[in-house]
Amino acid sequence: MMNISLRQMKLDQAGTITAVKVGGYLGQRIREMGLIPGTKVRVHGRAPLKDPVALRVMGFTLTLRNNEADHIEVEVSG
Amino acid sequence: MGIKVALAGNPNAGKTTLFNKLTGARQHVGNYPGVTVEKKEGNCSFNGSDLNITDLPGTYSLTAYTDEEVVARDFLADTRPRVINIADASNLERHLYLTVQLMEMGMPVIIALNMIDVANQRGISINHELLSERLGVPVVPTVARSGKGHKELLAETIRGLDNVPPRPIELSYGEDIDSALDEMTQIIEENSFLADFCNSRWTALKFLENDAHMISKGYEHDKTTTEALKKIVGRVEKHLLSTLNTSPEALIADHRYGYIKSVLLEDVLSYKVDNDRLFLSDKIDKVLTNRFLGPIIMLAILFGLYQFTFTYSELPVAWFENFFGWLGATASAVLPDGYLKSMVVSGIIDGVGGVMGFVPLIMFMFFGISILEDSGYLARVAYMLDRVLRVFGLHGSSVMAYIVSGGIAGGCAVPGVMATRTLRSRNEKLATLLTAPFMNCGAKMPVLALLIAAFFTESQSTLMFVFTLIAWCGALLIAKLFRMTVIRGESTPFVMELPPYRMPTFRGLLIHTWERTAQYIKKAGTVILAISILIWAIMTFPELPDSQVQSFEAQRSAVMVNYDQATIDMAALEDIQEESLSEAALQLKNDLTVINAKEAQTALKNSLAGRMGTALESVSQYAGFDWRTNIALVGGFAAKEVIVSALGTAYSLGEVDAEESSSLSETLSESPEWNKAVALALIIFTMFYAPCFVTVVCIVREAGSWKWGLFSMVFNTIFAYVLAVAVYQVALTLI
C-alpha cells in the first residue's frame, strides 16, 4: 500500500481517497461529489489530450482536471 | 394562491422531466432578480388542492459558491415551501448529500426516489420504507418519464400540511465542531441574529463553512455578533489545522457523508451485482470518447448540428421572408406616400421581419442542442475539448456557441450567443458570448463575398477559409485577453458528472425549444422593434431640402418631355419584363432610374447617418474608408448584410440585392477610391466591429446587464478599427 496523488493513477487503477487538500470552491465541489477520505475511486478514462480525467465513484462517472486531481491523495495497492 | 412546493435536486436527477410532467404546459419561465438563473414556475392540481410548483436550479449543495445555489437557498429560506427532493435511485449516496442539507435547513422534505427502474435494472435494490423510517421523511419511488409514482408523490406532498414544520436534523460533525456550534447557536439566539432567515444552528453551520453570502448578510444585519461568530470560527479553524490538518468545511462534509453511509448501510441499499461493471453507457463512452475516434465523431456531430440548424431552417426562414416581403408590398400599395408609409414599411415591417427571421434558426438550434444536452453528449464535448479551450480561459462547452455563431462560416451570432446558456460557469460564459460574434455569420458573408469577388478573384475559396481561421484566432485570443483583464478570475472547477447516456423524450425537447424561442420573441422583440425604427430614422432624416427635391423633379421632367404619354405610362409600370417594353420606354426607364438612384444617394448623404459617415471620414481615412463606406457600416449595425445594400445606395446604384451584387462589385473594382488594401481593411473591420443590435440585445439578456452589451459595441468597434488601420497601412506599403 502506498499514497500517491490522484493525477499519478493509471487507467483502470483503483484506490481509496486518504485526503483532499484544498478548500474554497474547488474543495467544496470535490467534496460534494463524494470525493472524501474513505471513498473508493477507479480511473475510468482520460480525455483525448490526457486531461481531464474521468473517475468512477460510488457508481457514477465524474470528471476533473489533472491540476484539480493534484489536491487529492489516494492509497493504492502496490 | 395554492400550496407552495419546490423541486430540488442535483443536475441530471430528472427534475425538469418531473416538473414538465406535473405542470404540463402551465408553466412560466422568468429570471431570479439580479442574476441570469432561470426561474420556472407552474401549477398543478391534485385531489382538489392547488399546488404552485417552483423548479429550483439543479445544485449539488446549498453553499454560496454559485448563483444557482444562492438562489435556491434564498428561495427555500424566504418562502418555506414543501420540498420535493428528486434523487437518482442509482446514485443514492451522492444525491442524499443535498437531502441532508435540506434537512439541516429544516425544510419539509419528500424524497422522490427517481429512475427506480434504471436502478433495478442495474441490480440495485432499495428498501424505501426503511430509508423513509431512518431519515424520518416520506420516500416515494418514481419514474419521472413514465409518470410512475407521481400520484403517490403528490399525495405525500399535501399530506400533513397542518402539522408543525419538522425540526431541523441535528447531525454530529465531531466534537470540535459540535461544541463550537453549541457556543455559536447560543450567541445567535441571544441576539436573534438573522432569525428570520433560517434556524440558528444552520446559521452557525454556514459560518463554520465560511459561507461568504451568509457572512456578508451577517455584516449588514449585526456587525458585532458577526465578528463574535467569526472569532469562534477562526479559533476552530486554527485548532483543526494544527491537530488534524483539516478544515471545518472538510470535516462537515465528511460527517454528512458518514451519516448518509450509516443510513444506507444494512438492508436499505444492496447490490445484486458488482457496482463497478460496465453498463451500456460506459460501452458507448469507450467509442465516443476514444482517443482517436472521439474527436472525429465529435467534429462530425457538431458539423451535423450546424447543418441541421442552417439547412433545415432555410425553408421556414424563406416563408417568413416571403410573408414579410408580401406584407411590405401590400403596405406600400395601400398606404399613401409619406413618412407613415416609409416608417411602416422600412422601419416596422422590416424590423419585425428581421426579428422573426431568426425564429426558425433559434428553434432548430435549440432543438438540436436539447438533443445533445438531454442525451448527455454535451458533457462529453466539454470533457474532450476542455484541455484546448482552458488555455484561452474558456470552457469545453464554449465550442458550440462558436460553431453556431459562424465558426463554420455562415452561422448566426444570435442563436450562438443564446447557446452559451448551456455554460454553467459565469466567467467562461461571459468570455464566450462576448467573443462569439467575431465569427463569420451568414450576414457577413455577402460583404465578404462582394469584396473578394471585386478584388481577389484568383483565390476566392482559399480566402474564405483564411478569414474563417482569422475569426477563430481573433475570438480565442480576445477571450484570453478578457479573461486576463475585464473578466479575470480563477477558472471554474471542472468537477463535473458525466451523466449516463439517455434517450431524450420528444416532449421534453419540444418544451425546451418552445420555452427558449418564446423568450426570444418576447424579450428581444420589443427592444429590437424600437431600435430598428431608430435606425430607419437616422437613415431617413433629415430629408433633402425642397430645393434639391425640386431639382431632381426638374431633371425627371426634362427627360420626360422628350417622350409621348404612352411611353411614359409604359415606363412607369412596375413588374414588367424589360423585353416587353418598347425601346423608347426602356430608354426612359433607365434614365429615370439613374436620376432616382442619384436622388437616393444625395438623400442618404444628407441623412443623419450620412452626416455621421461624413464626419467620421477624418478618423476612418486611416483605414481607407470614405463617407460611403462609413454610412454602410453605420447601417450594418442593423444587420450586417445592410452594408452591401447601403454601399449600393451610396454608389447610387439604386437598390442592390445582397445576394446579387455583381454590379456593385464591378463598380467598386473600377472605382479610384478602392483597392485591395481598402477591401482587406473593410473585411477585417466588418468581421470584428460592433455586433448587429439583435446580437447586442441577446448579449444583454444572457450577460444580465446592459453594461456588457455596451461594452461589446464599444470594445469591438475600437478593436476592429485598430486592426483595420493596421491592415490598411501595411497592405498599402506592400501593394
Coordinates of C-alpha atoms in Angstrom, one line a residue, chain A residues 12 20-39 42 44-54 56-68, chain B residues 60-61 63 65-66 69 90-91 93-94 97 122 245 249-250 253-254 257 261 275-279 282 286 289-291 295 383-384 386-388 390 394-395 491-498:
Chain A
D12 CA -8.3 1.3 -14.6
V20 CA -8.4 16.2 0.0
K21 CA -6.0 19.1 0.5
V22 CA -7.9 22.1 -0.9
G23 CA -10.6 24.4 0.4
G24 CA -12.8 27.1 -1.1
Y25 CA -15.0 26.5 -4.1
L26 CA -12.8 23.7 -5.6
G27 CA -12.6 21.9 -2.3
Q28 CA -16.4 22.2 -1.9
R29 CA -17.1 20.9 -5.4
I30 CA -14.8 17.9 -4.8
R31 CA -16.3 17.0 -1.5
E32 CA -20.0 17.5 -2.5
M33 CA -19.4 15.0 -5.3
G34 CA -18.4 12.4 -2.7
L35 CA -14.7 12.6 -3.0
I36 CA -13.8 12.4 0.7
P37 CA -11.4 10.3 2.7
G38 CA -12.6 6.7 2.6
T39 CA -14.3 6.8 -0.9
R42 CA -11.2 4.0 -10.1
H44 CA -12.3 5.3 -15.9
G45 CA -10.7 7.1 -18.7
R46 CA -8.8 10.1 -19.9
A47 CA -9.9 12.8 -22.5
P48 CA -8.1 12.6 -25.8
L49 CA -5.5 15.1 -24.7
K50 CA -4.9 13.2 -21.4
D51 CA -6.7 15.8 -19.4
P52 CA -9.3 15.9 -17.8
V53 CA -9.6 12.5 -16.2
A54 CA -12.8 10.5 -15.7
R56 CA -15.7 6.1 -11.3
V57 CA -17.0 7.0 -7.9
M58 CA -19.9 5.4 -6.0
G59 CA -21.5 4.1 -9.2
F60 CA -21.3 7.3 -11.3
T61 CA -18.7 8.9 -13.6
L62 CA -17.0 12.1 -12.6
T63 CA -14.5 14.3 -14.5
L64 CA -11.9 16.6 -13.1
R65 CA -8.8 18.3 -14.4
N66 CA -5.3 17.0 -13.7
N67 CA -4.4 20.1 -11.7
E68 CA -7.5 19.5 -9.6
Chain B
Y60 CA -25.3 19.5 -5.6
S61 CA -25.1 21.6 -2.5
T63 CA -23.4 26.6 -0.2
Y65 CA -20.3 29.4 -4.4
T66 CA -22.7 29.7 -7.4
E69 CA -27.1 27.7 -5.0
S90 CA -29.0 4.5 -8.9
N91 CA -26.7 7.2 -7.3
E93 CA -25.4 8.1 -1.8
R94 CA -24.4 11.3 -3.6
Y97 CA -25.9 14.8 0.2
R122 CA -28.6 -2.2 -12.6
N245 CA -4.5 19.1 9.4
E249 CA -15.7 22.6 5.8
A250 CA -13.9 19.3 5.1
A253 CA -18.7 17.3 4.5
D254 CA -17.1 14.1 5.9
Y257 CA -21.4 11.6 4.1
K261 CA -23.4 5.9 4.8
N275 CA -21.4 -1.9 -8.8
D276 CA -18.3 -1.3 -10.9
R277 CA -19.3 -3.3 -14.0
L278 CA -19.6 -1.7 -17.4
F279 CA -23.1 -0.6 -18.4
D282 CA -19.8 3.0 -20.5
K286 CA -15.4 3.6 -25.0
T289 CA -14.6 9.5 -26.0
N290 CA -11.9 7.2 -27.6
R291 CA -8.6 9.0 -28.1
P295 CA -12.6 13.8 -31.7
Y383 CA -14.8 16.8 -21.4
M384 CA -12.9 16.2 -24.7
D386 CA -11.6 21.3 -22.1
R387 CA -7.8 20.9 -22.4
V388 CA -7.7 23.1 -25.5
R390 CA -8.9 26.1 -21.0
L394 CA -12.9 29.2 -21.8
H395 CA -14.8 26.0 -21.1
S491 CA -11.2 29.1 -13.9
T492 CA -14.3 27.4 -12.6
P493 CA -13.6 23.9 -11.4
F494 CA -14.2 21.2 -13.9
V495 CA -15.5 18.8 -11.3
M496 CA -18.5 17.6 -13.3
E497 CA -20.6 14.5 -13.7
L498 CA -20.6 12.6 -17.0

